[in-house]
Amino acid sequence: ITFILLFGYMPFGARDDHTLAKQIIQGDYRRLERAWKKVSPTAQDFVQKLLVVNPQKRMTAKDALAHPFIAEANRFKHCPSGLDSHAITAFLSFAAAPHFKQASFRVMVYSLGLLSLEERRKLRCAFLLAGSGTDGIIFWADLEKIFREELKLPAEKLKQVMHALRALDNDSDDEIQFSDFLAAMMARKMWQGDPIQDDALLRETFRRFDEEGKGYLTADSVEAVAGKVENLEAVLQQDRWLQKGM
């Protein structure tokens, strides 16, 4: 995900699963100079040291946290998170959304290359600033603190909000998954963004679900990408995507 946020495209890409698996095993990632030249040498070094096949030569998690790319970001921990009242709406709407819509926003995260470099940087910065530690993890307590101290959410409203949001914590580890954070922010962008760019994001998300290029979605094609989705058959039966596609 760091690679996608920084460079705006997937590190590995192939027309078939066999070739894709071979690229991943060999660490044969794509380097597009037009994208890399826009990224700082420090960030490039961080990514390159993680995309090493040999685990003995690859940067460890401890080394990654001490890398200047992460260490420099931690100097700004005293800054406001950058989240606003719209972020509350985004998180709440994401938490309350049907599973299919949640799955769609999670898949949409992989279309981050359609966002501008500035938008991707803002997403990364918001995630780093929202956490209280230096380990790149956001806890629900971190988000609750932002809502209470920065956004001045009243106590009763805050209690309702956090109760709704914790429904996303499926494994009860009290952590916000980066994929869920990005998915909620993507949801916010869809509600506030450029209709033309939003249409491109929707079409790219549809394409990822429709791996066989049929022009419509089936339960099998969706769950092959997103995993088990509750009430999916009913959603598709009443949605135009099942019969007409996009």
PDB file of C-alpha atoms in Angstrom:
ATOM      1  CA  ILE A   1       0.000   0.000   0.000  1.00  0.00           C
ATOM      2  CA  THR A   2       2.922   2.351   0.709  1.00  0.00           C
ATOM      3  CA  PHE A   3       4.145   1.725  -2.834  1.00  0.00           C
ATOM      4  CA  ILE A   4       0.714   2.562  -4.285  1.00  0.00           C
ATOM      5  CA  LEU A   5       0.375   5.717  -2.181  1.00  0.00           C
ATOM      6  CA  LEU A   6       3.812   6.981  -3.151  1.00  0.00           C
ATOM      7  CA  PHE A   7       4.004   6.051  -6.815  1.00  0.00           C
ATOM      8  CA  GLY A   8       0.361   5.746  -7.845  1.00  0.00           C
ATOM      9  CA  TYR A   9       0.423   2.280  -9.413  1.00  0.00           C
ATOM     10  CA  MET A  10       0.665  -1.373  -8.383  1.00  0.00           C
ATOM     11  CA  PRO A  11       4.249  -2.680  -8.031  1.00  0.00           C
ATOM     12  CA  PHE A  12       3.400  -5.903  -9.847  1.00  0.00           C
ATOM     13  CA  GLY A  13       1.143  -6.302 -12.847  1.00  0.00           C
ATOM     14  CA  ALA A  14       0.533  -9.108 -15.331  1.00  0.00           C
ATOM     15  CA  ARG A  15      -2.211 -10.463 -17.562  1.00  0.00           C
ATOM     16  CA  ASP A  16      -2.351 -13.843 -15.796  1.00  0.00           C
ATOM     17  CA  ASP A  17      -1.896 -15.150 -12.248  1.00  0.00           C
ATOM     18  CA  HIS A  18       1.095 -17.360 -13.124  1.00  0.00           C
ATOM     19  CA  THR A  19       3.135 -14.443 -14.476  1.00  0.00           C
ATOM     20  CA  LEU A  20       2.041 -12.236 -11.584  1.00  0.00           C
ATOM     21  CA  ALA A  21       3.118 -14.847  -9.023  1.00  0.00           C
ATOM     22  CA  LYS A  22       6.480 -15.201 -10.775  1.00  0.00           C
ATOM     23  CA  GLN A  23       7.053 -11.427 -10.622  1.00  0.00           C
ATOM     24  CA  ILE A  24       6.236 -11.331  -6.908  1.00  0.00           C
ATOM     25  CA  ILE A  25       8.456 -14.320  -6.070  1.00  0.00           C
ATOM     26  CA  GLN A  26      11.360 -12.777  -7.976  1.00  0.00           C
ATOM     27  CA  GLY A  27      10.720  -9.288  -6.609  1.00  0.00           C
ATOM     28  CA  ASP A  28      10.465  -8.021 -10.175  1.00  0.00           C
ATOM     29  CA  TYR A  29       8.480  -4.833  -9.496  1.00  0.00           C
ATOM     30  CA  ARG A  30       7.848  -2.161 -12.120  1.00  0.00           C
ATOM     31  CA  ARG A  31       9.766   1.095 -11.902  1.00  0.00           C
ATOM     32  CA  LEU A  32       8.091   3.860 -13.899  1.00  0.00           C
ATOM     33  CA  GLU A  33      10.516   6.776 -13.972  1.00  0.00           C
ATOM     34  CA  ARG A  34       7.813   9.393 -14.534  1.00  0.00           C
ATOM     35  CA  ALA A  35       6.331   8.384 -11.165  1.00  0.00           C
ATOM     36  CA  TRP A  36       9.556   7.724  -9.264  1.00  0.00           C
ATOM     37  CA  LYS A  37      11.094  11.093 -10.102  1.00  0.00           C
ATOM     38  CA  LYS A  38       8.267  12.788  -8.188  1.00  0.00           C
ATOM     39  CA  VAL A  39       9.093  10.880  -4.975  1.00  0.00           C
ATOM     40  CA  SER A  40      11.892  11.830  -2.584  1.00  0.00           C
ATOM     41  CA  PRO A  41      15.088   9.713  -2.485  1.00  0.00           C
ATOM     42  CA  THR A  42      14.342   8.902   1.167  1.00  0.00           C
ATOM     43  CA  ALA A  43      10.931   7.459   0.313  1.00  0.00           C
ATOM     44  CA  GLN A  44      12.369   5.560  -2.654  1.00  0.00           C
ATOM     45  CA  ASP A  45      15.052   4.041  -0.429  1.00  0.00           C
ATOM     46  CA  PHE A  46      12.415   2.982   2.127  1.00  0.00           C
ATOM     47  CA  VAL A  47      10.359   1.114  -0.471  1.00  0.00           C
ATOM     48  CA  GLN A  48      13.369  -0.471  -2.177  1.00  0.00           C
ATOM     49  CA  LYS A  49      14.704  -1.855   1.105  1.00  0.00           C
ATOM     50  CA  LEU A  50      11.351  -3.508   1.807  1.00  0.00           C
ATOM     51  CA  LEU A  51      10.933  -4.997  -1.677  1.00  0.00           C
ATOM     52  CA  VAL A  52      13.876  -7.360  -1.215  1.00  0.00           C
ATOM     53  CA  VAL A  53      13.191 -11.051  -1.750  1.00  0.00           C
ATOM     54  CA  ASN A  54      15.916 -12.382   0.571  1.00  0.00           C
ATOM     55  CA  PRO A  55      14.597 -11.982   4.147  1.00  0.00           C
ATOM     56  CA  GLN A  56      18.166 -11.863   5.455  1.00  0.00           C
ATOM     57  CA  LYS A  57      18.830  -8.743   3.379  1.00  0.00           C
ATOM     58  CA  ARG A  58      15.365  -7.223   3.657  1.00  0.00           C
ATOM     59  CA  MET A  59      14.813  -4.392   6.137  1.00  0.00           C
ATOM     60  CA  THR A  60      13.221  -5.650   9.363  1.00  0.00           C
ATOM     61  CA  ALA A  61      10.126  -4.077  10.926  1.00  0.00           C
ATOM     62  CA  LYS A  62      12.348  -2.498  13.601  1.00  0.00           C
ATOM     63  CA  ASP A  63      14.676  -1.071  10.951  1.00  0.00           C
ATOM     64  CA  ALA A  64      11.701   0.195   8.950  1.00  0.00           C
ATOM     65  CA  LEU A  65      10.376   2.152  11.938  1.00  0.00           C
ATOM     66  CA  ALA A  66      13.823   3.707  12.405  1.00  0.00           C
ATOM     67  CA  HIS A  67      14.204   4.590   8.722  1.00  0.00           C
ATOM     68  CA  PRO A  68      14.372   8.367   8.039  1.00  0.00           C
ATOM     69  CA  PHE A  69      11.193   8.133   5.947  1.00  0.00           C
ATOM     70  CA  ILE A  70       9.209   7.104   9.039  1.00  0.00           C
ATOM     71  CA  ALA A  71      11.341   8.941  11.606  1.00  0.00           C
ATOM     72  CA  GLU A  72      10.840  12.265   9.813  1.00  0.00           C
ATOM     73  CA  ALA A  73       7.087  11.792   9.792  1.00  0.00           C
ATOM     74  CA  ASN A  74       7.103  11.157  13.541  1.00  0.00           C
ATOM     75  CA  ARG A  75       8.508  14.661  14.117  1.00  0.00           C
ATOM     76  CA  PHE A  76       5.083  16.015  13.181  1.00  0.00           C
ATOM     77  CA  LYS A  77       3.116  14.054  15.761  1.00  0.00           C
ATOM     78  CA  HIS A  78       2.258  17.284  17.592  1.00  0.00           C
ATOM     79  CA  CYS A  79       0.457  18.590  14.509  1.00  0.00           C
ATOM     80  CA  PRO A  80      -3.319  18.314  14.084  1.00  0.00           C
ATOM     81  CA  SER A  81      -4.399  15.084  12.461  1.00  0.00           C
ATOM     82  CA  GLY A  82      -5.894  16.756   9.415  1.00  0.00           C
ATOM     83  CA  LEU A  83      -9.177  14.924   9.967  1.00  0.00           C
ATOM     84  CA  ASP A  84     -12.299  17.053  10.081  1.00  0.00           C
ATOM     85  CA  SER A  85     -16.017  16.693  10.761  1.00  0.00           C
ATOM     86  CA  HIS A  86     -16.439  15.129   7.330  1.00  0.00           C
ATOM     87  CA  ALA A  87     -14.138  12.319   8.462  1.00  0.00           C
ATOM     88  CA  ILE A  88     -16.629  11.440  11.213  1.00  0.00           C
ATOM     89  CA  THR A  89     -19.372  11.217   8.608  1.00  0.00           C
ATOM     90  CA  ALA A  90     -17.120   9.114   6.378  1.00  0.00           C
ATOM     91  CA  PHE A  91     -16.248   6.641   9.151  1.00  0.00           C
ATOM     92  CA  LEU A  92     -19.853   6.388  10.356  1.00  0.00           C
ATOM     93  CA  SER A  93     -21.243   5.916   6.872  1.00  0.00           C
ATOM     94  CA  PHE A  94     -18.576   3.321   6.117  1.00  0.00           C
ATOM     95  CA  ALA A  95     -19.334   1.449   9.348  1.00  0.00           C
ATOM     96  CA  ALA A  96     -23.091   1.504   8.673  1.00  0.00           C
ATOM     97  CA  ALA A  97     -22.809   0.615   4.993  1.00  0.00           C
ATOM     98  CA  PRO A  98     -23.883  -2.807   3.693  1.00  0.00           C
ATOM     99  CA  HIS A  99     -21.047  -5.306   3.405  1.00  0.00           C
ATOM    100  CA  PHE A 100     -21.037  -5.047  -0.385  1.00  0.00           C
ATOM    101  CA  LYS A 101     -20.496  -1.291  -0.235  1.00  0.00           C
ATOM    102  CA  GLN A 102     -17.730  -1.727   2.358  1.00  0.00           C
ATOM    103  CA  ALA A 103     -16.106  -4.321   0.102  1.00  0.00           C
ATOM    104  CA  SER A 104     -16.380  -1.935  -2.854  1.00  0.00           C
ATOM    105  CA  PHE A 105     -14.589   0.853  -1.009  1.00  0.00           C
ATOM    106  CA  ARG A 106     -11.865  -1.563   0.134  1.00  0.00           C
ATOM    107  CA  VAL A 107     -11.309  -2.681  -3.461  1.00  0.00           C
ATOM    108  CA  MET A 108     -11.386   0.961  -4.569  1.00  0.00           C
ATOM    109  CA  VAL A 109      -8.277   1.529  -2.433  1.00  0.00           C
ATOM    110  CA  TYR A 110      -6.319  -0.421  -5.072  1.00  0.00           C
ATOM    111  CA  SER A 111      -7.290   2.245  -7.600  1.00  0.00           C
ATOM    112  CA  LEU A 112      -5.348   4.902  -5.716  1.00  0.00           C
ATOM    113  CA  GLY A 113      -3.265   5.435  -8.824  1.00  0.00           C
ATOM    114  CA  LEU A 114      -6.237   7.374 -10.203  1.00  0.00           C
ATOM    115  CA  LEU A 115      -5.781   9.947  -7.438  1.00  0.00           C
ATOM    116  CA  SER A 116      -3.333  12.794  -7.748  1.00  0.00           C
ATOM    117  CA  LEU A 117       0.045  12.651  -6.015  1.00  0.00           C
ATOM    118  CA  GLU A 118      -1.129  15.376  -3.623  1.00  0.00           C
ATOM    119  CA  GLU A 119      -4.259  13.412  -2.686  1.00  0.00           C
ATOM    120  CA  ARG A 120      -2.230  10.266  -2.006  1.00  0.00           C
ATOM    121  CA  ARG A 121       0.199  12.230   0.166  1.00  0.00           C
ATOM    122  CA  LYS A 122      -2.686  13.696   2.174  1.00  0.00           C
ATOM    123  CA  LEU A 123      -4.085  10.216   2.834  1.00  0.00           C
ATOM    124  CA  ARG A 124      -0.705   8.920   3.993  1.00  0.00           C
ATOM    125  CA  CYS A 125      -0.112  11.981   6.165  1.00  0.00           C
ATOM    126  CA  ALA A 126      -3.559  11.740   7.756  1.00  0.00           C
ATOM    127  CA  PHE A 127      -2.947   8.115   8.705  1.00  0.00           C
ATOM    128  CA  LEU A 128       0.493   8.802  10.189  1.00  0.00           C
ATOM    129  CA  LEU A 129      -0.715  11.800  12.186  1.00  0.00           C
ATOM    130  CA  ALA A 130      -3.813  10.061  13.509  1.00  0.00           C
ATOM    131  CA  GLY A 131      -1.811   7.418  15.403  1.00  0.00           C
ATOM    132  CA  SER A 132      -0.318   8.194  18.794  1.00  0.00           C
ATOM    133  CA  GLY A 133       2.733   5.943  18.537  1.00  0.00           C
ATOM    134  CA  THR A 134       5.630   5.446  16.148  1.00  0.00           C
ATOM    135  CA  ASP A 135       4.582   2.012  14.903  1.00  0.00           C
ATOM    136  CA  GLY A 136       2.227   3.081  12.125  1.00  0.00           C
ATOM    137  CA  ILE A 137      -0.837   1.754  13.937  1.00  0.00           C
ATOM    138  CA  ILE A 138      -4.014   3.683  14.736  1.00  0.00           C
ATOM    139  CA  PHE A 139      -6.012   2.519  17.722  1.00  0.00           C
ATOM    140  CA  TRP A 140      -9.675   3.367  18.212  1.00  0.00           C
ATOM    141  CA  ALA A 141      -8.545   5.317  21.280  1.00  0.00           C
ATOM    142  CA  ASP A 142      -6.431   7.538  18.978  1.00  0.00           C
ATOM    143  CA  LEU A 143      -9.435   8.305  16.820  1.00  0.00           C
ATOM    144  CA  GLU A 144     -11.606   8.922  19.878  1.00  0.00           C
ATOM    145  CA  LYS A 145      -9.033  11.431  21.180  1.00  0.00           C
ATOM    146  CA  ILE A 146      -9.048  13.304  17.845  1.00  0.00           C
ATOM    147  CA  PHE A 147     -12.839  13.474  17.823  1.00  0.00           C
ATOM    148  CA  ARG A 148     -12.902  14.700  21.431  1.00  0.00           C
ATOM    149  CA  GLU A 149      -9.965  17.153  21.483  1.00  0.00           C
ATOM    150  CA  GLU A 150      -9.704  18.408  17.902  1.00  0.00           C
ATOM    151  CA  LEU A 151     -13.290  18.190  16.706  1.00  0.00           C
ATOM    152  CA  LYS A 152     -14.846  18.923  20.128  1.00  0.00           C
ATOM    153  CA  LEU A 153     -17.463  16.215  19.786  1.00  0.00           C
ATOM    154  CA  PRO A 154     -19.895  16.255  22.769  1.00  0.00           C
ATOM    155  CA  ALA A 155     -19.511  13.326  25.179  1.00  0.00           C
ATOM    156  CA  GLU A 156     -22.828  11.647  24.357  1.00  0.00           C
ATOM    157  CA  LYS A 157     -22.342  12.015  20.610  1.00  0.00           C
ATOM    158  CA  LEU A 158     -18.773  10.745  20.927  1.00  0.00           C
ATOM    159  CA  LYS A 159     -20.016   7.657  22.762  1.00  0.00           C
ATOM    160  CA  GLN A 160     -22.522   6.912  19.990  1.00  0.00           C
ATOM    161  CA  VAL A 161     -19.943   7.465  17.285  1.00  0.00           C
ATOM    162  CA  MET A 162     -17.319   5.185  18.829  1.00  0.00           C
ATOM    163  CA  HIS A 163     -19.878   2.465  19.504  1.00  0.00           C
ATOM    164  CA  ALA A 164     -20.803   2.463  15.817  1.00  0.00           C
ATOM    165  CA  LEU A 165     -17.195   2.541  14.632  1.00  0.00           C
ATOM    166  CA  ARG A 166     -16.045  -0.343  16.802  1.00  0.00           C
ATOM    167  CA  ALA A 167     -18.365  -2.548  14.768  1.00  0.00           C
ATOM    168  CA  LEU A 168     -15.549  -2.504  12.193  1.00  0.00           C
ATOM    169  CA  ASP A 169     -13.136  -4.134  14.649  1.00  0.00           C
ATOM    170  CA  ASN A 170     -13.865  -7.704  13.577  1.00  0.00           C
ATOM    171  CA  ASP A 171     -10.848  -9.236  15.326  1.00  0.00           C
ATOM    172  CA  SER A 172     -11.259  -7.178  18.543  1.00  0.00           C
ATOM    173  CA  ASP A 173      -7.634  -5.996  18.576  1.00  0.00           C
ATOM    174  CA  ASP A 174      -8.706  -2.354  19.049  1.00  0.00           C
ATOM    175  CA  GLU A 175      -6.735  -1.364  15.941  1.00  0.00           C
ATOM    176  CA  ILE A 176      -7.946   0.441  12.839  1.00  0.00           C
ATOM    177  CA  GLN A 177      -6.830  -1.473   9.787  1.00  0.00           C
ATOM    178  CA  PHE A 178      -5.095   0.727   7.223  1.00  0.00           C
ATOM    179  CA  SER A 179      -7.383  -0.707   4.535  1.00  0.00           C
ATOM    180  CA  ASP A 180     -10.455   0.399   6.502  1.00  0.00           C
ATOM    181  CA  PHE A 181      -8.967   3.851   7.113  1.00  0.00           C
ATOM    182  CA  LEU A 182      -8.283   4.289   3.409  1.00  0.00           C
ATOM    183  CA  ALA A 183     -11.679   2.862   2.483  1.00  0.00           C
ATOM    184  CA  ALA A 184     -13.438   5.373   4.756  1.00  0.00           C
ATOM    185  CA  MET A 185     -11.391   8.223   3.319  1.00  0.00           C
ATOM    186  CA  MET A 186     -12.195   7.017  -0.189  1.00  0.00           C
ATOM    187  CA  ALA A 187     -15.871   7.056   0.754  1.00  0.00           C
ATOM    188  CA  ARG A 188     -15.468  10.634   1.919  1.00  0.00           C
ATOM    189  CA  LYS A 189     -13.762  11.541  -1.350  1.00  0.00           C
ATOM    190  CA  MET A 190     -16.597  10.014  -3.368  1.00  0.00           C
ATOM    191  CA  TRP A 191     -19.118  12.209  -1.559  1.00  0.00           C
ATOM    192  CA  GLN A 192     -17.087  15.381  -1.964  1.00  0.00           C
ATOM    193  CA  GLY A 193     -15.030  14.825  -5.085  1.00  0.00           C
ATOM    194  CA  ASP A 194     -14.939  15.420  -8.792  1.00  0.00           C
ATOM    195  CA  PRO A 195     -17.774  13.540 -10.592  1.00  0.00           C
ATOM    196  CA  ILE A 196     -15.518  12.721 -13.558  1.00  0.00           C
ATOM    197  CA  GLN A 197     -12.746  11.277 -11.388  1.00  0.00           C
ATOM    198  CA  ASP A 198     -15.307   9.501  -9.198  1.00  0.00           C
ATOM    199  CA  ASP A 199     -16.785   7.849 -12.289  1.00  0.00           C
ATOM    200  CA  ALA A 200     -13.298   6.636 -13.222  1.00  0.00           C
ATOM    201  CA  LEU A 201     -12.840   5.173  -9.726  1.00  0.00           C
ATOM    202  CA  LEU A 202     -16.196   3.377  -9.921  1.00  0.00           C
ATOM    203  CA  ARG A 203     -15.415   1.930 -13.328  1.00  0.00           C
ATOM    204  CA  GLU A 204     -11.972   0.749 -12.211  1.00  0.00           C
ATOM    205  CA  THR A 205     -13.505  -0.856  -9.098  1.00  0.00           C
ATOM    206  CA  PHE A 206     -16.122  -2.569 -11.265  1.00  0.00           C
ATOM    207  CA  ARG A 207     -13.363  -3.823 -13.566  1.00  0.00           C
ATOM    208  CA  ARG A 208     -11.522  -5.367 -10.613  1.00  0.00           C
ATOM    209  CA  PHE A 209     -14.669  -7.225  -9.544  1.00  0.00           C
ATOM    210  CA  ASP A 210     -15.388  -8.292 -13.136  1.00  0.00           C
ATOM    211  CA  GLU A 211     -12.097 -10.153 -13.613  1.00  0.00           C
ATOM    212  CA  GLU A 212     -13.405 -12.228 -16.520  1.00  0.00           C
ATOM    213  CA  GLY A 213     -14.618  -9.174 -18.432  1.00  0.00           C
ATOM    214  CA  LYS A 214     -18.251 -10.283 -18.651  1.00  0.00           C
ATOM    215  CA  GLY A 215     -19.559  -6.752 -18.248  1.00  0.00           C
ATOM    216  CA  TYR A 216     -21.636  -7.647 -15.189  1.00  0.00           C
ATOM    217  CA  LEU A 217     -21.053  -8.904 -11.651  1.00  0.00           C
ATOM    218  CA  THR A 218     -21.836 -12.247 -10.109  1.00  0.00           C
ATOM    219  CA  ALA A 219     -21.530 -13.397  -6.518  1.00  0.00           C
ATOM    220  CA  ASP A 220     -18.573 -15.582  -7.475  1.00  0.00           C
ATOM    221  CA  SER A 221     -16.698 -12.752  -9.231  1.00  0.00           C
ATOM    222  CA  VAL A 222     -17.189 -10.364  -6.302  1.00  0.00           C
ATOM    223  CA  GLU A 223     -16.243 -12.857  -3.586  1.00  0.00           C
ATOM    224  CA  ALA A 224     -13.181 -13.985  -5.545  1.00  0.00           C
ATOM    225  CA  VAL A 225     -11.843 -10.471  -4.982  1.00  0.00           C
ATOM    226  CA  ALA A 226     -13.446  -9.312  -1.726  1.00  0.00           C
ATOM    227  CA  GLY A 227     -14.046 -12.538   0.166  1.00  0.00           C
ATOM    228  CA  LYS A 228     -17.349 -13.455   1.793  1.00  0.00           C
ATOM    229  CA  VAL A 229     -19.938 -10.648   1.530  1.00  0.00           C
ATOM    230  CA  GLU A 230     -23.224 -10.882   3.429  1.00  0.00           C
ATOM    231  CA  ASN A 231     -26.489 -10.787   1.452  1.00  0.00           C
ATOM    232  CA  LEU A 232     -24.549 -10.429  -1.787  1.00  0.00           C
ATOM    233  CA  GLU A 233     -26.977 -12.358  -3.988  1.00  0.00           C
ATOM    234  CA  ALA A 234     -29.874 -10.167  -2.873  1.00  0.00           C
ATOM    235  CA  VAL A 235     -27.859  -6.994  -3.520  1.00  0.00           C
ATOM    236  CA  LEU A 236     -26.869  -8.082  -7.008  1.00  0.00           C
ATOM    237  CA  GLN A 237     -30.382  -9.227  -7.915  1.00  0.00           C
ATOM    238  CA  GLN A 238     -31.812  -5.789  -7.241  1.00  0.00           C
ATOM    239  CA  ASP A 239     -28.864  -3.903  -8.712  1.00  0.00           C
ATOM    240  CA  ARG A 240     -28.542  -3.064 -12.390  1.00  0.00           C
ATOM    241  CA  TRP A 241     -24.901  -4.234 -12.353  1.00  0.00           C
ATOM    242  CA  LEU A 242     -25.961  -7.905 -12.359  1.00  0.00           C
ATOM    243  CA  GLN A 243     -27.801  -7.647 -15.690  1.00  0.00           C
ATOM    244  CA  LYS A 244     -26.386  -4.608 -17.465  1.00  0.00           C
ATOM    245  CA  GLY A 245     -22.932  -3.989 -16.073  1.00  0.00           C
ATOM    246  CA  MET A 246     -21.383  -0.555 -16.499  1.00  0.00           C
TER     247      MET A 246
END
